[in-house]
Amino acid sequence: MQLIVAGATLGKVSHEFIEQFMSDCVRVEGNEKPLTEAISHHMVRVSHTRGKEVAIARFIQNNRCKRAILFATEPRHQSHLFHFLEEHNIRVATLSRERTKRQRKQALDDFKSGKVKLLLTTDAAARGIDVPNIEWVLHYDLPGSVQAYIHRAGRTGRAGKKGHSVVFADKATMDKIQRFKRQLNLEFLTSELR
């Protein structure tokens, strides 16, 4: 019998479990570049939460983002962001749980084919998404854990390509950014809207 444990973001508890109960196991590491080599991490300062959608729309347009995933932790923000971005001529597909399974599949197909350039999702809906050539991961807000941030950012910078992870940060986000910086040993470059 053979037992295989696989994961992109095994946390501290998982590593401790493996060490305790499977100490003689063979460990195989992937050859993906670390989070800091393949992905540049940026922070766009926003004066208050209500301005984030404006900053995101401007960022997408000014940087000519061809394919990006936008994460919003709260599902209630998705509807507002979807309508706001569509009103500003940014085609969006959403993986909202309010949509049927068929509608979510169609949204993902539209994103993969390039019919839409932005995929709007929560962390739960994004699990397992593997779409090549995603250059941008945008964060309307930060997730609750460092592991969730790694999972989000890891949607870009894959298969030897470079990518960008961009956090739209208001005052309330700054403490969490500082914590993520320390825990991940990352530097978030402060980006200005062009």
PDB file of C-alpha atoms in Angstrom:
ATOM      1  CA  MET A   1       0.000   0.000   0.000  1.00  0.00           C
ATOM      2  CA  GLN A   2       1.162   3.501  -0.795  1.00  0.00           C
ATOM      3  CA  LEU A   3      -0.079   6.736   0.783  1.00  0.00           C
ATOM      4  CA  ILE A   4       0.515  10.010  -1.022  1.00  0.00           C
ATOM      5  CA  VAL A   5      -0.028  13.430   0.535  1.00  0.00           C
ATOM      6  CA  ALA A   6      -0.020  16.253  -1.976  1.00  0.00           C
ATOM      7  CA  GLY A   7      -0.693  19.928  -1.629  1.00  0.00           C
ATOM      8  CA  ALA A   8       0.384  23.332  -2.808  1.00  0.00           C
ATOM      9  CA  THR A   9       0.170  25.003   0.590  1.00  0.00           C
ATOM     10  CA  LEU A  10       0.667  22.523   3.399  1.00  0.00           C
ATOM     11  CA  GLY A  11       0.611  24.507   6.616  1.00  0.00           C
ATOM     12  CA  LYS A  12       2.346  24.080   9.936  1.00  0.00           C
ATOM     13  CA  VAL A  13      -0.296  21.694  11.316  1.00  0.00           C
ATOM     14  CA  SER A  14      -0.046  19.472   8.227  1.00  0.00           C
ATOM     15  CA  HIS A  15       3.751  19.358   8.446  1.00  0.00           C
ATOM     16  CA  GLU A  16       3.574  18.468  12.157  1.00  0.00           C
ATOM     17  CA  PHE A  17       1.057  15.693  11.433  1.00  0.00           C
ATOM     18  CA  ILE A  18       3.274  14.263   8.692  1.00  0.00           C
ATOM     19  CA  GLU A  19       6.341  14.393  10.959  1.00  0.00           C
ATOM     20  CA  GLN A  20       4.493  12.721  13.839  1.00  0.00           C
ATOM     21  CA  PHE A  21       2.685   9.946  11.993  1.00  0.00           C
ATOM     22  CA  MET A  22       4.671   9.505   8.787  1.00  0.00           C
ATOM     23  CA  SER A  23       8.232  10.328   9.811  1.00  0.00           C
ATOM     24  CA  ASP A  24       9.766   7.723   7.505  1.00  0.00           C
ATOM     25  CA  CYS A  25       7.967   8.947   4.395  1.00  0.00           C
ATOM     26  CA  VAL A  26       9.727  10.066   1.236  1.00  0.00           C
ATOM     27  CA  ARG A  27       9.186  13.733   0.513  1.00  0.00           C
ATOM     28  CA  VAL A  28       9.156  14.982  -3.069  1.00  0.00           C
ATOM     29  CA  GLU A  29       9.227  18.739  -3.602  1.00  0.00           C
ATOM     30  CA  GLY A  30       7.981  20.361  -6.779  1.00  0.00           C
ATOM     31  CA  ASN A  31      10.302  22.399  -8.922  1.00  0.00           C
ATOM     32  CA  GLU A  32       8.129  25.533  -9.013  1.00  0.00           C
ATOM     33  CA  LYS A  33       9.890  28.774  -8.200  1.00  0.00           C
ATOM     34  CA  PRO A  34       9.292  30.128  -4.703  1.00  0.00           C
ATOM     35  CA  LEU A  35       6.612  32.734  -4.135  1.00  0.00           C
ATOM     36  CA  THR A  36       9.197  35.516  -4.258  1.00  0.00           C
ATOM     37  CA  GLU A  37      11.013  34.516  -7.450  1.00  0.00           C
ATOM     38  CA  ALA A  38       8.189  34.036  -9.916  1.00  0.00           C
ATOM     39  CA  ILE A  39       5.734  36.549  -8.452  1.00  0.00           C
ATOM     40  CA  SER A  40       6.203  40.211  -7.648  1.00  0.00           C
ATOM     41  CA  HIS A  41       4.033  41.447  -4.777  1.00  0.00           C
ATOM     42  CA  HIS A  42       2.552  44.936  -4.916  1.00  0.00           C
ATOM     43  CA  MET A  43       0.372  47.137  -2.791  1.00  0.00           C
ATOM     44  CA  VAL A  44      -1.774  49.939  -4.201  1.00  0.00           C
ATOM     45  CA  ARG A  45      -2.786  52.324  -1.432  1.00  0.00           C
ATOM     46  CA  VAL A  46      -6.425  53.353  -1.425  1.00  0.00           C
ATOM     47  CA  SER A  47      -7.633  56.133   0.864  1.00  0.00           C
ATOM     48  CA  HIS A  48     -10.766  54.259   1.960  1.00  0.00           C
ATOM     49  CA  THR A  49     -12.633  51.039   1.185  1.00  0.00           C
ATOM     50  CA  ARG A  50     -15.244  52.791  -0.954  1.00  0.00           C
ATOM     51  CA  GLY A  51     -12.557  53.767  -3.465  1.00  0.00           C
ATOM     52  CA  LYS A  52     -11.209  50.268  -4.058  1.00  0.00           C
ATOM     53  CA  GLU A  53     -13.453  49.440  -7.006  1.00  0.00           C
ATOM     54  CA  VAL A  54     -12.407  52.692  -8.726  1.00  0.00           C
ATOM     55  CA  ALA A  55      -8.740  51.916  -8.081  1.00  0.00           C
ATOM     56  CA  ILE A  56      -9.157  48.366  -9.409  1.00  0.00           C
ATOM     57  CA  ALA A  57     -10.895  49.521 -12.603  1.00  0.00           C
ATOM     58  CA  ARG A  58      -8.211  52.152 -13.227  1.00  0.00           C
ATOM     59  CA  PHE A  59      -5.436  49.647 -12.507  1.00  0.00           C
ATOM     60  CA  ILE A  60      -6.857  47.077 -14.953  1.00  0.00           C
ATOM     61  CA  GLN A  61      -7.282  49.684 -17.680  1.00  0.00           C
ATOM     62  CA  ASN A  62      -3.971  51.488 -17.126  1.00  0.00           C
ATOM     63  CA  ASN A  63      -1.926  48.300 -16.966  1.00  0.00           C
ATOM     64  CA  ARG A  64      -3.817  46.726 -19.879  1.00  0.00           C
ATOM     65  CA  CYS A  65      -4.401  43.552 -17.899  1.00  0.00           C
ATOM     66  CA  LYS A  66      -5.203  40.852 -20.418  1.00  0.00           C
ATOM     67  CA  ARG A  67      -5.983  38.078 -17.961  1.00  0.00           C
ATOM     68  CA  ALA A  68      -6.485  38.581 -14.222  1.00  0.00           C
ATOM     69  CA  ILE A  69      -8.202  36.971 -11.267  1.00  0.00           C
ATOM     70  CA  LEU A  70      -9.816  39.315  -8.747  1.00  0.00           C
ATOM     71  CA  PHE A  71     -10.369  37.881  -5.274  1.00  0.00           C
ATOM     72  CA  ALA A  72     -12.997  39.256  -2.894  1.00  0.00           C
ATOM     73  CA  THR A  73     -13.219  37.517   0.462  1.00  0.00           C
ATOM     74  CA  GLU A  74     -16.854  38.406   1.074  1.00  0.00           C
ATOM     75  CA  PRO A  75     -19.350  37.031  -1.464  1.00  0.00           C
ATOM     76  CA  ARG A  76     -21.512  40.141  -0.901  1.00  0.00           C
ATOM     77  CA  HIS A  77     -18.796  42.274  -2.528  1.00  0.00           C
ATOM     78  CA  GLN A  78     -18.901  40.234  -5.726  1.00  0.00           C
ATOM     79  CA  SER A  79     -22.205  41.566  -7.006  1.00  0.00           C
ATOM     80  CA  HIS A  80     -21.181  45.186  -6.477  1.00  0.00           C
ATOM     81  CA  LEU A  81     -17.765  44.656  -8.092  1.00  0.00           C
ATOM     82  CA  PHE A  82     -19.267  42.749 -11.019  1.00  0.00           C
ATOM     83  CA  HIS A  83     -21.730  45.532 -11.855  1.00  0.00           C
ATOM     84  CA  PHE A  84     -19.233  48.334 -11.263  1.00  0.00           C
ATOM     85  CA  LEU A  85     -16.576  46.783 -13.504  1.00  0.00           C
ATOM     86  CA  GLU A  86     -19.064  45.893 -16.249  1.00  0.00           C
ATOM     87  CA  GLU A  87     -20.296  49.531 -16.192  1.00  0.00           C
ATOM     88  CA  HIS A  88     -16.680  50.570 -16.788  1.00  0.00           C
ATOM     89  CA  ASN A  89     -16.342  48.315 -19.836  1.00  0.00           C
ATOM     90  CA  ILE A  90     -14.336  45.592 -18.133  1.00  0.00           C
ATOM     91  CA  ARG A  91     -15.762  42.202 -19.092  1.00  0.00           C
ATOM     92  CA  VAL A  92     -16.064  40.044 -15.979  1.00  0.00           C
ATOM     93  CA  ALA A  93     -16.903  36.403 -15.329  1.00  0.00           C
ATOM     94  CA  THR A  94     -17.833  35.414 -11.799  1.00  0.00           C
ATOM     95  CA  LEU A  95     -17.718  32.137  -9.935  1.00  0.00           C
ATOM     96  CA  SER A  96     -20.255  33.337  -7.383  1.00  0.00           C
ATOM     97  CA  ARG A  97     -22.008  30.607  -5.436  1.00  0.00           C
ATOM     98  CA  GLU A  98     -25.278  32.265  -6.425  1.00  0.00           C
ATOM     99  CA  ARG A  99     -24.730  30.960  -9.943  1.00  0.00           C
ATOM    100  CA  THR A 100     -25.562  27.433 -11.033  1.00  0.00           C
ATOM    101  CA  LYS A 101     -22.858  24.867 -11.668  1.00  0.00           C
ATOM    102  CA  ARG A 102     -23.455  25.265 -15.405  1.00  0.00           C
ATOM    103  CA  GLN A 103     -23.148  29.058 -15.191  1.00  0.00           C
ATOM    104  CA  ARG A 104     -19.892  28.777 -13.216  1.00  0.00           C
ATOM    105  CA  LYS A 105     -18.488  26.358 -15.811  1.00  0.00           C
ATOM    106  CA  GLN A 106     -19.480  28.775 -18.590  1.00  0.00           C
ATOM    107  CA  ALA A 107     -17.819  31.669 -16.715  1.00  0.00           C
ATOM    108  CA  LEU A 108     -14.601  29.683 -16.378  1.00  0.00           C
ATOM    109  CA  ASP A 109     -14.732  28.659 -20.059  1.00  0.00           C
ATOM    110  CA  ASP A 110     -15.243  32.313 -21.080  1.00  0.00           C
ATOM    111  CA  PHE A 111     -12.240  33.302 -18.979  1.00  0.00           C
ATOM    112  CA  LYS A 112     -10.039  30.514 -20.356  1.00  0.00           C
ATOM    113  CA  SER A 113     -10.972  31.358 -23.952  1.00  0.00           C
ATOM    114  CA  GLY A 114     -10.320  35.073 -23.501  1.00  0.00           C
ATOM    115  CA  LYS A 115     -13.931  36.209 -23.976  1.00  0.00           C
ATOM    116  CA  VAL A 116     -13.563  37.936 -20.623  1.00  0.00           C
ATOM    117  CA  LYS A 117     -10.305  39.182 -19.156  1.00  0.00           C
ATOM    118  CA  LEU A 118     -11.255  39.224 -15.492  1.00  0.00           C
ATOM    119  CA  LEU A 119     -12.410  36.348 -13.293  1.00  0.00           C
ATOM    120  CA  LEU A 120     -14.054  37.486 -10.052  1.00  0.00           C
ATOM    121  CA  THR A 121     -14.115  34.891  -7.289  1.00  0.00           C
ATOM    122  CA  THR A 122     -13.833  34.090  -3.599  1.00  0.00           C
ATOM    123  CA  ASP A 123     -11.186  31.799  -2.122  1.00  0.00           C
ATOM    124  CA  ALA A 124     -13.620  28.880  -1.887  1.00  0.00           C
ATOM    125  CA  ALA A 125     -14.634  29.048  -5.547  1.00  0.00           C
ATOM    126  CA  ALA A 126     -11.052  29.411  -6.739  1.00  0.00           C
ATOM    127  CA  ARG A 127      -9.748  26.140  -5.283  1.00  0.00           C
ATOM    128  CA  GLY A 128      -8.273  24.030  -8.031  1.00  0.00           C
ATOM    129  CA  ILE A 129      -8.427  26.666 -10.769  1.00  0.00           C
ATOM    130  CA  ASP A 130      -5.576  26.021 -13.163  1.00  0.00           C
ATOM    131  CA  VAL A 131      -5.669  28.498 -16.015  1.00  0.00           C
ATOM    132  CA  PRO A 132      -2.400  29.131 -17.861  1.00  0.00           C
ATOM    133  CA  ASN A 133      -0.910  32.567 -18.496  1.00  0.00           C
ATOM    134  CA  ILE A 134      -2.559  34.509 -15.690  1.00  0.00           C
ATOM    135  CA  GLU A 135      -0.349  37.550 -15.335  1.00  0.00           C
ATOM    136  CA  TRP A 136      -2.246  39.323 -12.551  1.00  0.00           C
ATOM    137  CA  VAL A 137      -3.832  38.293  -9.262  1.00  0.00           C
ATOM    138  CA  LEU A 138      -5.719  41.207  -7.724  1.00  0.00           C
ATOM    139  CA  HIS A 139      -6.922  41.306  -4.122  1.00  0.00           C
ATOM    140  CA  TYR A 140      -9.940  43.465  -3.309  1.00  0.00           C
ATOM    141  CA  ASP A 141      -9.165  42.460   0.272  1.00  0.00           C
ATOM    142  CA  LEU A 142      -6.792  40.043   1.944  1.00  0.00           C
ATOM    143  CA  PRO A 143      -7.783  36.556   3.056  1.00  0.00           C
ATOM    144  CA  GLY A 144      -7.722  35.527   6.705  1.00  0.00           C
ATOM    145  CA  SER A 145      -4.557  33.425   6.524  1.00  0.00           C
ATOM    146  CA  VAL A 146      -1.103  33.461   5.014  1.00  0.00           C
ATOM    147  CA  GLN A 147      -1.787  30.068   3.405  1.00  0.00           C
ATOM    148  CA  ALA A 148      -4.832  31.487   1.621  1.00  0.00           C
ATOM    149  CA  TYR A 149      -2.718  34.381   0.323  1.00  0.00           C
ATOM    150  CA  ILE A 150      -0.123  31.906  -0.989  1.00  0.00           C
ATOM    151  CA  HIS A 151      -2.896  29.942  -2.706  1.00  0.00           C
ATOM    152  CA  ARG A 152      -4.311  33.101  -4.306  1.00  0.00           C
ATOM    153  CA  ALA A 153      -0.970  34.496  -5.427  1.00  0.00           C
ATOM    154  CA  GLY A 154      -0.015  31.059  -6.737  1.00  0.00           C
ATOM    155  CA  ARG A 155      -2.599  31.353  -9.516  1.00  0.00           C
ATOM    156  CA  THR A 156       0.051  33.421 -11.342  1.00  0.00           C
ATOM    157  CA  GLY A 157       3.783  32.906 -11.822  1.00  0.00           C
ATOM    158  CA  ARG A 158       3.282  29.324 -12.943  1.00  0.00           C
ATOM    159  CA  ALA A 159       5.087  27.054 -15.409  1.00  0.00           C
ATOM    160  CA  GLY A 160       8.216  29.199 -15.422  1.00  0.00           C
ATOM    161  CA  LYS A 161       6.373  32.463 -16.112  1.00  0.00           C
ATOM    162  CA  LYS A 162       6.400  35.643 -14.053  1.00  0.00           C
ATOM    163  CA  GLY A 163       3.318  37.152 -12.477  1.00  0.00           C
ATOM    164  CA  HIS A 164       2.087  39.936 -10.227  1.00  0.00           C
ATOM    165  CA  SER A 165       0.032  39.826  -7.037  1.00  0.00           C
ATOM    166  CA  VAL A 166      -1.546  43.211  -6.249  1.00  0.00           C
ATOM    167  CA  VAL A 167      -3.259  44.099  -2.964  1.00  0.00           C
ATOM    168  CA  PHE A 168      -5.560  47.131  -2.918  1.00  0.00           C
ATOM    169  CA  ALA A 169      -4.892  48.363   0.604  1.00  0.00           C
ATOM    170  CA  ASP A 170      -6.859  50.761   2.749  1.00  0.00           C
ATOM    171  CA  LYS A 171      -5.969  51.667   6.356  1.00  0.00           C
ATOM    172  CA  ALA A 172      -7.779  48.617   7.726  1.00  0.00           C
ATOM    173  CA  THR A 173      -5.619  46.303   5.585  1.00  0.00           C
ATOM    174  CA  MET A 174      -2.219  47.641   6.635  1.00  0.00           C
ATOM    175  CA  ASP A 175      -1.833  45.587   9.848  1.00  0.00           C
ATOM    176  CA  LYS A 176      -2.587  42.378   7.972  1.00  0.00           C
ATOM    177  CA  ILE A 177      -0.115  43.309   5.207  1.00  0.00           C
ATOM    178  CA  GLN A 178       2.585  43.846   7.843  1.00  0.00           C
ATOM    179  CA  ARG A 179       1.812  40.432   9.359  1.00  0.00           C
ATOM    180  CA  PHE A 180       1.918  38.734   5.947  1.00  0.00           C
ATOM    181  CA  LYS A 181       5.227  40.466   5.154  1.00  0.00           C
ATOM    182  CA  ARG A 182       6.787  39.119   8.351  1.00  0.00           C
ATOM    183  CA  GLN A 183       5.407  35.601   8.088  1.00  0.00           C
ATOM    184  CA  LEU A 184       6.227  35.173   4.397  1.00  0.00           C
ATOM    185  CA  ASN A 185       9.412  37.233   4.393  1.00  0.00           C
ATOM    186  CA  LEU A 186       8.004  39.241   1.472  1.00  0.00           C
ATOM    187  CA  GLU A 187       8.331  42.801   0.371  1.00  0.00           C
ATOM    188  CA  PHE A 188       5.212  44.435  -1.016  1.00  0.00           C
ATOM    189  CA  LEU A 189       6.267  47.085  -3.513  1.00  0.00           C
ATOM    190  CA  THR A 190       4.149  50.199  -3.274  1.00  0.00           C
ATOM    191  CA  SER A 191       2.662  50.765  -6.706  1.00  0.00           C
ATOM    192  CA  GLU A 192       1.075  53.963  -7.841  1.00  0.00           C
ATOM    193  CA  LEU A 193      -1.808  54.020 -10.241  1.00  0.00           C
ATOM    194  CA  ARG A 194      -0.559  54.994 -13.666  1.00  0.00           C
TER     195      ARG A 194
END
